[in-house]
Coordinates of C-alpha atoms and ligand atoms in Angstrom, one line a residue:
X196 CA -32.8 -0.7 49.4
X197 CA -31.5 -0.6 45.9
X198 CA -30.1 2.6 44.5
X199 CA -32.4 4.8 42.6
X200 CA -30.8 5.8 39.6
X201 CA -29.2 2.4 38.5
X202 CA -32.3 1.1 36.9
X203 CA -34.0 4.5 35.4
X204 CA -30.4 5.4 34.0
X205 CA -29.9 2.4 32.3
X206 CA -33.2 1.9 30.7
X207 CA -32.4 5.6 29.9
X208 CA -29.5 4.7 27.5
X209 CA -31.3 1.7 25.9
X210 CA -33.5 4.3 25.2
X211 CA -31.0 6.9 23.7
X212 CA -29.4 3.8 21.9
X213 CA -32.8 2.7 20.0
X214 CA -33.4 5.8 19.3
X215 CA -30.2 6.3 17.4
X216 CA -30.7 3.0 15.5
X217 CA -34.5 3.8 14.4
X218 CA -33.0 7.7 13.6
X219 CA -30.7 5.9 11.1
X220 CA -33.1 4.0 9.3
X221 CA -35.2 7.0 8.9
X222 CA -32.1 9.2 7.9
X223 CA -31.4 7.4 4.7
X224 CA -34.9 8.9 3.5
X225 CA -34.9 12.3 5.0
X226 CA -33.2 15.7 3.6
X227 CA -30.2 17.2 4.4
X228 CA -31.5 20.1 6.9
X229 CA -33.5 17.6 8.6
X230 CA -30.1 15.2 8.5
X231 CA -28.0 17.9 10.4
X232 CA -31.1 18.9 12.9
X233 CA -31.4 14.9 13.8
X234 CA -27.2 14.6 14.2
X235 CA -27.9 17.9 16.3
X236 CA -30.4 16.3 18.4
X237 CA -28.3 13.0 18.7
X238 CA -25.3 14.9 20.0
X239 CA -27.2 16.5 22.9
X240 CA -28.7 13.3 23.6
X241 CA -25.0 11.8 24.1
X242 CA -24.1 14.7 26.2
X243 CA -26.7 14.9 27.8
X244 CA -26.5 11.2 29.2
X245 CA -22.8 11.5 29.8
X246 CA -23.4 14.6 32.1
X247 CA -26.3 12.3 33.6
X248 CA -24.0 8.9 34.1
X249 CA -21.2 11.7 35.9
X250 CA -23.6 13.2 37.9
X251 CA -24.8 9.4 39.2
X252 CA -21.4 8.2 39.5
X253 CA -20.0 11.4 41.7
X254 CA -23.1 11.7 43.6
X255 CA -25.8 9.3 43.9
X256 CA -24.0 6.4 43.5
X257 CA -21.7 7.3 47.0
X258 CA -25.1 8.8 48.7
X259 CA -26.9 5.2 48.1
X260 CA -23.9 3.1 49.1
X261 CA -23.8 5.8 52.3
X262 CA -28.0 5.1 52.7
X263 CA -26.7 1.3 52.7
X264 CA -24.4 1.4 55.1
X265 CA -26.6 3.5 57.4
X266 CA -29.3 1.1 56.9
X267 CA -26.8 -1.6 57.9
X268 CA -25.5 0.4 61.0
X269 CA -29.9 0.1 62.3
X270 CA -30.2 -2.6 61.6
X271 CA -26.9 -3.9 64.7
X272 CA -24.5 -4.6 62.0
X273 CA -21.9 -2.3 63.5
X274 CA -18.8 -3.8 61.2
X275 CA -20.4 -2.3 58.1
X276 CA -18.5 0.3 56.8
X277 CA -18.8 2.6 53.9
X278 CA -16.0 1.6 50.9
X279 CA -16.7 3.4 48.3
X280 CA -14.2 6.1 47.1
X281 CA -15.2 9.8 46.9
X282 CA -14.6 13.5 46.9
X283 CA -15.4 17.1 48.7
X284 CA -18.6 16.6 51.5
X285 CA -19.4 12.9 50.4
X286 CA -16.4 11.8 51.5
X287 CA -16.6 13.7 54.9
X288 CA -20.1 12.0 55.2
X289 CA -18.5 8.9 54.4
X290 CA -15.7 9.5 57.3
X291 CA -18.3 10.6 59.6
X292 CA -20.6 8.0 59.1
X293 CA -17.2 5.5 59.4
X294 CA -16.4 7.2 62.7
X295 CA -19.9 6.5 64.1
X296 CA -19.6 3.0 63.2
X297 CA -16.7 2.3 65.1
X298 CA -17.8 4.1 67.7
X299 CA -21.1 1.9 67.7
X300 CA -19.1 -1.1 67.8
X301 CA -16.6 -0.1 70.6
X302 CA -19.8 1.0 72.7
X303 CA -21.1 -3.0 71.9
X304 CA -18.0 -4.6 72.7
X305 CA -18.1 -2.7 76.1
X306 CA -21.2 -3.4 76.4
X307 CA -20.8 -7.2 75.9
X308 CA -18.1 -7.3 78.1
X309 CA -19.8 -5.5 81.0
X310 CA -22.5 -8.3 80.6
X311 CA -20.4 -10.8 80.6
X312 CA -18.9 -9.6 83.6
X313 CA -22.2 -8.7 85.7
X314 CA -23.1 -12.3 84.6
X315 CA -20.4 -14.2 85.5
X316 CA -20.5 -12.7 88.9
X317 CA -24.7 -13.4 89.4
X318 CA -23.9 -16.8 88.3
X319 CA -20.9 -17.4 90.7
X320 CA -22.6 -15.7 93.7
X321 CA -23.8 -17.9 96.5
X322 CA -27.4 -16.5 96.4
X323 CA -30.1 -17.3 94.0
X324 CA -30.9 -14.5 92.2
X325 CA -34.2 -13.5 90.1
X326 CA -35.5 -10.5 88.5
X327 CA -38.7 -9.1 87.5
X328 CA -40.6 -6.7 85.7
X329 CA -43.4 -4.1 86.6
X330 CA -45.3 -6.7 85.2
X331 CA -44.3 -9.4 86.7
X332 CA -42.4 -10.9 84.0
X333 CA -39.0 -12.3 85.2
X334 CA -35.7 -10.9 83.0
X335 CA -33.0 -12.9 84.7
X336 CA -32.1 -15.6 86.9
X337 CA -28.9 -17.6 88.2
X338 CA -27.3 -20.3 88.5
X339 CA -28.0 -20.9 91.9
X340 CA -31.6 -19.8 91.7
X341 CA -31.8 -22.7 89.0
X342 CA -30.2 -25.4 90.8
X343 CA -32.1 -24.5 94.4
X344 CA -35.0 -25.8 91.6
X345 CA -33.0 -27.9 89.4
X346 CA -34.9 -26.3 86.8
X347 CA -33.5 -24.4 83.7
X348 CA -33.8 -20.7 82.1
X349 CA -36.5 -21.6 79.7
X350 CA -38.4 -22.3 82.3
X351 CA -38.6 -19.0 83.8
X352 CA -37.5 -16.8 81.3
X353 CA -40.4 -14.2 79.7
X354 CA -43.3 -16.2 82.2
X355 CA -44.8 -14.0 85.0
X356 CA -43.4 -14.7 88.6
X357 CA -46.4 -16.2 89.8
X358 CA -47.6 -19.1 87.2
X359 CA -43.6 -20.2 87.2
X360 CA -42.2 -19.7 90.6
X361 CA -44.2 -22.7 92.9
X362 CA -43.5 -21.9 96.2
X363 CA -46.0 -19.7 97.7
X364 CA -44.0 -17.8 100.2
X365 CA -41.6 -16.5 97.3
X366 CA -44.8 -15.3 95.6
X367 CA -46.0 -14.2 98.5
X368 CA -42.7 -11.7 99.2
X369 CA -42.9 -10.1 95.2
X370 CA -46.4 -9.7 95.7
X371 CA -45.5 -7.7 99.6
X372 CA -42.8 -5.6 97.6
X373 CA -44.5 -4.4 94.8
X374 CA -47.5 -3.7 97.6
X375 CA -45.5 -2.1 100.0
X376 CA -42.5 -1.0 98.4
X377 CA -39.8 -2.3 101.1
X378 CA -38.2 -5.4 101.4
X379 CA -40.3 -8.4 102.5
X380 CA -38.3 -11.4 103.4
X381 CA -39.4 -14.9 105.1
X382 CA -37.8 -18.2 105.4
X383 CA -39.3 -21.7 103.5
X384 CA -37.8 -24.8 103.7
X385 CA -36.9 -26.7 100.4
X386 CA -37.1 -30.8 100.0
X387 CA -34.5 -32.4 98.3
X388 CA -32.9 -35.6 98.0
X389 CA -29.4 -34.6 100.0
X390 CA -32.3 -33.8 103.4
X391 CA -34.2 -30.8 103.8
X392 CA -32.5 -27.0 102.9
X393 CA -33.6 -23.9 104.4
X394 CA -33.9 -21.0 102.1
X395 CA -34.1 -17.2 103.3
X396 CA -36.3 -15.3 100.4
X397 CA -35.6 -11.5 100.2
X398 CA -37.8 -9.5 97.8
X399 CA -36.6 -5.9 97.5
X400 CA -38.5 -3.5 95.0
X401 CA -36.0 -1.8 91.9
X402 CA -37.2 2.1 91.4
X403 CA -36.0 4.1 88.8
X404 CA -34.4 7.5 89.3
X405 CA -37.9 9.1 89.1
X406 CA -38.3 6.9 91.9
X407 CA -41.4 4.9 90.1
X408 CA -41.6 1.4 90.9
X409 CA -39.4 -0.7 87.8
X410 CA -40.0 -4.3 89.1
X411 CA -38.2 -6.8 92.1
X412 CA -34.9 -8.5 92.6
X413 CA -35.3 -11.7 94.6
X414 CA -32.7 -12.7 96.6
X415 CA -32.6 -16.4 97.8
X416 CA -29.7 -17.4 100.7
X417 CA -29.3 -20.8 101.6
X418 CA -29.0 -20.9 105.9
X419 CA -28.8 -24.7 106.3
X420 CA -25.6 -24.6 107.6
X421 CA -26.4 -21.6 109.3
X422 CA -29.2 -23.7 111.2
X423 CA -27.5 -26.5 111.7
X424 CA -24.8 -25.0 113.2
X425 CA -27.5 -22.9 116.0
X426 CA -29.3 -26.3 116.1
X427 CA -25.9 -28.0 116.9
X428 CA -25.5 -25.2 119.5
X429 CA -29.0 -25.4 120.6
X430 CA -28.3 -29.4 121.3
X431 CA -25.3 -28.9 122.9
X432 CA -26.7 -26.5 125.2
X433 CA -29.5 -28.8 126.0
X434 CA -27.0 -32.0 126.7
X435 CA -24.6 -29.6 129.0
X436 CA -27.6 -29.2 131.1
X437 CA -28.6 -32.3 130.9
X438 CA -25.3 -33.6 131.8
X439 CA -24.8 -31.3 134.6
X440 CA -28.7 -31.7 136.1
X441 CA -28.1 -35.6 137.0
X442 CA -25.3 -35.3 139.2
X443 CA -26.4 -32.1 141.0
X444 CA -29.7 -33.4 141.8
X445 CA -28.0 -36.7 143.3
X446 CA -25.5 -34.2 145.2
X447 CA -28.2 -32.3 146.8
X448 CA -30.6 -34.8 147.0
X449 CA -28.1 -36.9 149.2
X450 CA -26.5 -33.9 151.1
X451 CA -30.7 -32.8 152.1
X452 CA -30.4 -36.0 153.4
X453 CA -27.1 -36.1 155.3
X454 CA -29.0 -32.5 156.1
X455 CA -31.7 -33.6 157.7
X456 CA -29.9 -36.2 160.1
X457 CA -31.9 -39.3 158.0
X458 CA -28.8 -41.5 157.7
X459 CA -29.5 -43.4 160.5
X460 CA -26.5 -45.3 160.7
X461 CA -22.5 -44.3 160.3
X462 CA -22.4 -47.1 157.4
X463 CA -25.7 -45.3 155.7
X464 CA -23.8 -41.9 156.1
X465 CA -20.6 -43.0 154.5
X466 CA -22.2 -44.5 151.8
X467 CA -24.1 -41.3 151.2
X468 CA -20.9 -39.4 151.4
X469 CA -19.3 -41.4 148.6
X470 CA -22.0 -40.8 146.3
X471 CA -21.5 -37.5 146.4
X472 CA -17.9 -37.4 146.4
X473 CA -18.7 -39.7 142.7
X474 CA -21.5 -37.0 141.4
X475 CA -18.8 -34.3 141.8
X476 CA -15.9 -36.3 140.8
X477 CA -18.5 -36.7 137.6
X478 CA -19.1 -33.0 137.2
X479 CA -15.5 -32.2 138.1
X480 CA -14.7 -34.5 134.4
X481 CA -17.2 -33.0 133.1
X482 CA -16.6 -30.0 133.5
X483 CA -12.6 -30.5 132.5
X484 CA -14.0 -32.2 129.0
X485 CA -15.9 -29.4 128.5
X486 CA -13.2 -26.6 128.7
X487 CA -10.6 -28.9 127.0
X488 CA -13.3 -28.9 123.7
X489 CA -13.7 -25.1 123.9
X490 CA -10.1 -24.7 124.5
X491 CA -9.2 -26.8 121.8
X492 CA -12.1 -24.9 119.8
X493 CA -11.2 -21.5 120.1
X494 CA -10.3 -19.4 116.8
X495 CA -6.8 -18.2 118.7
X496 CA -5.9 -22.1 119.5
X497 CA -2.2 -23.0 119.2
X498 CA -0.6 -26.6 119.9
X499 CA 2.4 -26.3 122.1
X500 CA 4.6 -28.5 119.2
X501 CA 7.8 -29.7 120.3
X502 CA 10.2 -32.8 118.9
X503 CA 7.8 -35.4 121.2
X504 CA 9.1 -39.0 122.1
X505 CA 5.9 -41.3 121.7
X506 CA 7.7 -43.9 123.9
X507 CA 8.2 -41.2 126.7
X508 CA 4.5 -40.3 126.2
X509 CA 3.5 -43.9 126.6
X510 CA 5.5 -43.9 129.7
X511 CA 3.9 -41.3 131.4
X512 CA 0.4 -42.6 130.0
X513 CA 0.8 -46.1 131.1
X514 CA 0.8 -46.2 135.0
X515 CA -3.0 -44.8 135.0
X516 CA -4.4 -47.5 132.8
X517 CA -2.6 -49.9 133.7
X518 CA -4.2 -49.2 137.4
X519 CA -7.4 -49.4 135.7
X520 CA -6.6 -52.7 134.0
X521 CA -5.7 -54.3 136.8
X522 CA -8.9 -53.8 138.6
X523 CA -10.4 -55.6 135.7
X524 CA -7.8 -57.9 135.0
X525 CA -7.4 -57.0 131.6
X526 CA -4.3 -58.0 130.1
X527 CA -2.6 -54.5 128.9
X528 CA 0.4 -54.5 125.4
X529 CA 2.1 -52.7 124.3
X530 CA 4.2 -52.9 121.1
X531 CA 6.3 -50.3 119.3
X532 CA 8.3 -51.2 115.9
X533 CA 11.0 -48.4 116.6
X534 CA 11.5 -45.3 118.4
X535 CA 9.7 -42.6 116.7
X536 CA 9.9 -38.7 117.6
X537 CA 6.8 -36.2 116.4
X538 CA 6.5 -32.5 115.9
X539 CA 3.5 -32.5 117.8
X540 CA 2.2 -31.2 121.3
X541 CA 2.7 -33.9 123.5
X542 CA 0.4 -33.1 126.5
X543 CA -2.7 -33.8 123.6
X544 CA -1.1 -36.8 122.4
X545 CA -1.0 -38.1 125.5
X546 CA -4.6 -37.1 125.7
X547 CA -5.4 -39.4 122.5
X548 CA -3.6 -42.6 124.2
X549 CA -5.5 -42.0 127.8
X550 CA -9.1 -41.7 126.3
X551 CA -8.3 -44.6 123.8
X552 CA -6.6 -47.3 126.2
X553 CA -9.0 -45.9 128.6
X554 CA -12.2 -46.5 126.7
X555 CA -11.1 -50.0 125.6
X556 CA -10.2 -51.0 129.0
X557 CA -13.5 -49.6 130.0
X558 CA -15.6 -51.2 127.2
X559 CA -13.9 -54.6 127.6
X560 CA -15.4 -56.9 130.0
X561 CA -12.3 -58.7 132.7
X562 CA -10.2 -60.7 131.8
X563 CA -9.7 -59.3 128.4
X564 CA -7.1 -57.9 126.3
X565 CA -6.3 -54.3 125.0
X566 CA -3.0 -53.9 122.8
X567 CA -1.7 -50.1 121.9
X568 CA 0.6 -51.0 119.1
X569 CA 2.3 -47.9 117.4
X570 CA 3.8 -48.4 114.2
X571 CA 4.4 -46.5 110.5
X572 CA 2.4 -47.4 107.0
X573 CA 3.7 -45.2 103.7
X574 CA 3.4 -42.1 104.9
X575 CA 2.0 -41.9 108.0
X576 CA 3.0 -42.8 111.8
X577 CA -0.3 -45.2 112.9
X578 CA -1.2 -45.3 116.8
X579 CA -3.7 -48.1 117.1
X580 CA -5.9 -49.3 120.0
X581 CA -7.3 -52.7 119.9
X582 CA -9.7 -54.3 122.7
X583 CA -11.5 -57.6 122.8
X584 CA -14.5 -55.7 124.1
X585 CA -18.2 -55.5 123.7
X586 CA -17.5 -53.9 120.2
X587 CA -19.6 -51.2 118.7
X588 CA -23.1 -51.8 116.3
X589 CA -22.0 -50.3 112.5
X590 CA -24.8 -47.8 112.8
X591 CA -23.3 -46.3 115.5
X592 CA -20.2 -45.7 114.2
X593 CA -20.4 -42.7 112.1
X594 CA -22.0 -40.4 115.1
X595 CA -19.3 -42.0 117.7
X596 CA -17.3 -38.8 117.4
X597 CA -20.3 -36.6 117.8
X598 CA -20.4 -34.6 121.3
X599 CA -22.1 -36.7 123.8
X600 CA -23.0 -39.3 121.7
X601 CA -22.9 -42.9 123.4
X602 CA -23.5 -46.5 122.4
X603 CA -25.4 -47.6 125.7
X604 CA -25.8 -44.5 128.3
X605 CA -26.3 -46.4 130.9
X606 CA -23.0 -48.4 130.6
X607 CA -20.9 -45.1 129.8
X608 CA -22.4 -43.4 133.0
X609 CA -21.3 -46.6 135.5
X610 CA -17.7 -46.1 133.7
X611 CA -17.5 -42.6 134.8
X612 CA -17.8 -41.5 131.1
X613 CA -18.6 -38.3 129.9
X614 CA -19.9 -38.7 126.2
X615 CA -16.4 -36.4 125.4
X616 CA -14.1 -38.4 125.3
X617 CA -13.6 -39.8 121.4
X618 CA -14.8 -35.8 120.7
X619 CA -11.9 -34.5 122.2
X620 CA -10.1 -37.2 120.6
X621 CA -11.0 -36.4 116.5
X622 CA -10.5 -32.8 117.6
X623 CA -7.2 -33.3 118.8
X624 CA -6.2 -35.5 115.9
X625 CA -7.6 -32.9 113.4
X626 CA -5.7 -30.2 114.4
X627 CA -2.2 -32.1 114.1
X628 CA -3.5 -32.9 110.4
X629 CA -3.9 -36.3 111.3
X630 CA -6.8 -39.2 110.7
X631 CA -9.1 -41.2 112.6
X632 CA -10.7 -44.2 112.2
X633 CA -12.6 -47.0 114.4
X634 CA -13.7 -50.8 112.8
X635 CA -15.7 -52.9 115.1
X636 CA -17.7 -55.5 115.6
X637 CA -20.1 -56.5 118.2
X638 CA -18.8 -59.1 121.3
X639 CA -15.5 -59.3 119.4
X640 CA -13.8 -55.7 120.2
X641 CA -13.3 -52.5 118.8
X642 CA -10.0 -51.0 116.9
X643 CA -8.8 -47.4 116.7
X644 CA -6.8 -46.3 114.4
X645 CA -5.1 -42.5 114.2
X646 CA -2.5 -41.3 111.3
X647 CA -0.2 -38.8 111.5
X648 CA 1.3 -37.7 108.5
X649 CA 4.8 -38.5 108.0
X650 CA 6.0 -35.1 107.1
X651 CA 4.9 -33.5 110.5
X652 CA 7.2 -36.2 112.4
X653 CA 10.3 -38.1 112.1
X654 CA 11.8 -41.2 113.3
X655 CA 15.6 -42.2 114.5
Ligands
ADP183 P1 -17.6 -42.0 127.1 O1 -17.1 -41.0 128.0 O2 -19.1 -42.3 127.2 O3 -16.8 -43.2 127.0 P2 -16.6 -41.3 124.5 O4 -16.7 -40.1 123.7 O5 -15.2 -41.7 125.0 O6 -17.6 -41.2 125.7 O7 -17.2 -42.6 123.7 C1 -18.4 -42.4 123.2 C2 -19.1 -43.8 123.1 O8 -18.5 -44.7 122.2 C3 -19.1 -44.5 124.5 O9 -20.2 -44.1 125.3 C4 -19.2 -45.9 124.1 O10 -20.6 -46.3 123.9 C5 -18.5 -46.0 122.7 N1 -17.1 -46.5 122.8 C6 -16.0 -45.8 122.8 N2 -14.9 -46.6 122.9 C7 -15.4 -47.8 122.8 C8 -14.7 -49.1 122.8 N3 -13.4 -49.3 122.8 N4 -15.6 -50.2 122.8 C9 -16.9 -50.1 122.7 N5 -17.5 -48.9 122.7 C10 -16.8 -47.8 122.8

């Protein structure tokens, strides 16, 4: 707004000023009296406009730069300020009116920052996050609500819940809270192009402190791993039993026998006998495999490290496969640059080298070849296994470490294998903070290779 008086006073003088100049012209025909009454009149009007231009400059003109400021200040400009110099109560006003400002624009900054801060945090949390009106209208939403639908803000933003959010079981949960006024949560599961996700949805109403219904806050968690991991457990469960059920049925399907005097012969007995003495031999691995995993699993686990000597752990290794190479005749080497000496725990080490000679010596027809050469590259100390064996299809490789998995079950099971054995293995190798990692190809052998890093060991 313009000030008031600015205009009025001004046209005011002009006024006062023509009226002096047409008084002149008409003075220089007029009488003496009417001379003096007419100088009279002319000296008021001065006076009276300087007592007019005083009372606009002490008074209105601070009250309209005041009004301007104010306006300002309602408008959200909280750095205007009032400038303009003056005395007695305007100036107080002035002060006051100062004082609020700042205070306006300390309360923003505050403000901002609290925003800032409540944002940053929806938009780092792990949940997607929406919320919506009484309406329906959604106010906010997160990052992670955004990416679970790589979409962006202006896509939901000021649009009503239900013509923007697709998935009918989300709608379905807003629509239950405002309904019922408790939280409604299901569980959907969301295609993408990395595999499927599953997505918890919690809808929980917002009241206000007369406790009237304000809108909903929808929560979205993302339990994939969380499934995976109860499906991994629900598989494993599964296998165990399935493991365990074959040999048990051949054990008591063969001791019913022995039972029920069928073996009609000695020979028939004995050979009865010795399949169940393999079926629990089987079980008893099992069984060992399976504590050794959850041993090696367990939150509390703790290597036993000492200063180990790999050539002592070969040593102590090498008399059991080299039993079971002979029944093969598989040639067995063994080659070792220098000595070296690892801060590791050496009963799992020798664990690695049984289950990897083993397996090669297993997985390699006779009269092959399976070389356990131990050796350092930058900065790690490399244990490799080499067979000339049946070798391994590529699209196997990347699940050969899973529990239980096996190339050819049939073949594992006539070896006496468990499914364990390279599990154990990456487990064991994992906690040392080493590396594993198999090439192969099919009728030519396989190769394993583990790494442990230098500065857990050293050499001499
Ligand atoms: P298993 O007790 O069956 O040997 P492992 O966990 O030790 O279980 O090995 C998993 C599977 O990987 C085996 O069943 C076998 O199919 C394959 N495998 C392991 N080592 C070799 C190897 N040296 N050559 C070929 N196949 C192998």
């Amino acid at each position: 707004m313009k000030p008031l008086f600015k205009k009025p006073l001004s046209l005011y003088l002009l006024g006062v000023l023509a009226l002096l100049i047409v008084s002149g012209a008409i003075l220089s025909r007029l009488t003496d009296e009417y001379i003096i009454l007419i100088a009279i009149l002319g000296i008021e009007f001065i006076i009276l406009s300087m007592m007019l231009l005083y009372v606009y400059n002490k008074y209105l003109k601070p009250i309209s730069k005041a009004v301007e400021t104010i306006e300002e200040l309602v408008q959200g400009n909280y750095r205007a300020r009032v400038r303009y110099q003056a005395q007695g109560m305007i100036a107080d006003l002035n002060q006051n009116i100062n004082q609020l400002a700042r205070s306006l624009s300390e309360l923003t900054i505050q403000e901002e920052m609290k925003t800032k801060q409540l944002l940053t945090v929806l938009n780092n949390t792990e949940s997607g996050l929406a919320l919506v009106d009484e309406k329906g209208y959604l106010h906010l939403v997160n990052r992670k609500f955004l990416s679970l639908f790589n979409k962006s803000k202006d896509d939901y933003i000021g649009y009503l819940y239900y013509d923007v959010i697709e998935d009918e079981k989300i709608q379905n949960t807003v629509q239950e809270a405002f309904l019922y006024e408790k939280n409604i949560k299901q569980s959907f599961t969301l295609p993408s192009d990395a595999g499927d996700r599953y997505i918890e949805v919690v809808s929980a109403p917002i009241f206000n402190e007369r406790q009237m219904l304000k809108g909903a806050v929808i929560v979205l968690y993302d339990i994939t791993e969380l499934k995976q991991v109860a499906m991994m457990r629900k598989d494993f469960v599964a296998n165990v039993s399935h493991e365990l059920k074959t040999p048990i049925t051949s054990i008591k399907g063969f001791a019913e026998t022995l039972l029920d005097n069928k073996a009609t012969n000695k020979e028939t007995e004995n050979h009865f006998l010795n399949i169940i003495y393999e079926e629990s031999s089987r079980l008893q691995f099992l069984v060992e495999d399976l504590l050794t995993l959850s041993t090696l699993e367990k939150d509390d686990f703790q290597l036993k490290i000492s200063n180990t000597n790999l050539s002592e752990i070969v040593a102590d290794m090498w008399p059991m496969v080299k039993l079971q190479a002979e029944k093969k005749n598989i040639t067995l080497n063994y080659f070792m640059e220098k000595e070296y000496i690892l801060t590791a725990d050496g009963e799992k080490l020798k664990q690695i080298l049984i289950n990897l000679v083993g397996n090669a010596i297993s997985y390699t027809p006779d009269e092959g070849e399976v070389t356990l050469t131990i050796d350092e590259i930058d900065q790690f100390i490399r244990i490799n296994v080499k067979d000339t064996g049946i070798g391994i299809n590529q699209d196997d490789l990347p699940r050969l470490f899973e529990r239980f998995y096996r190339v050819d079950k049939a073949r594992s099971r006539n070896t006496g294998g468990t499914g364990l054995g390279l599990a154990i293995v990456k487990h064991i190798v994992e906690v040392h903070g080493g590396k594993i990692n198999v090439e192969s190809e099919i009728n030519k052998g396989s190769s394993f290779t583990v790494c442990f890093p230098k500065e857990l060991t050293f050499t001499n």
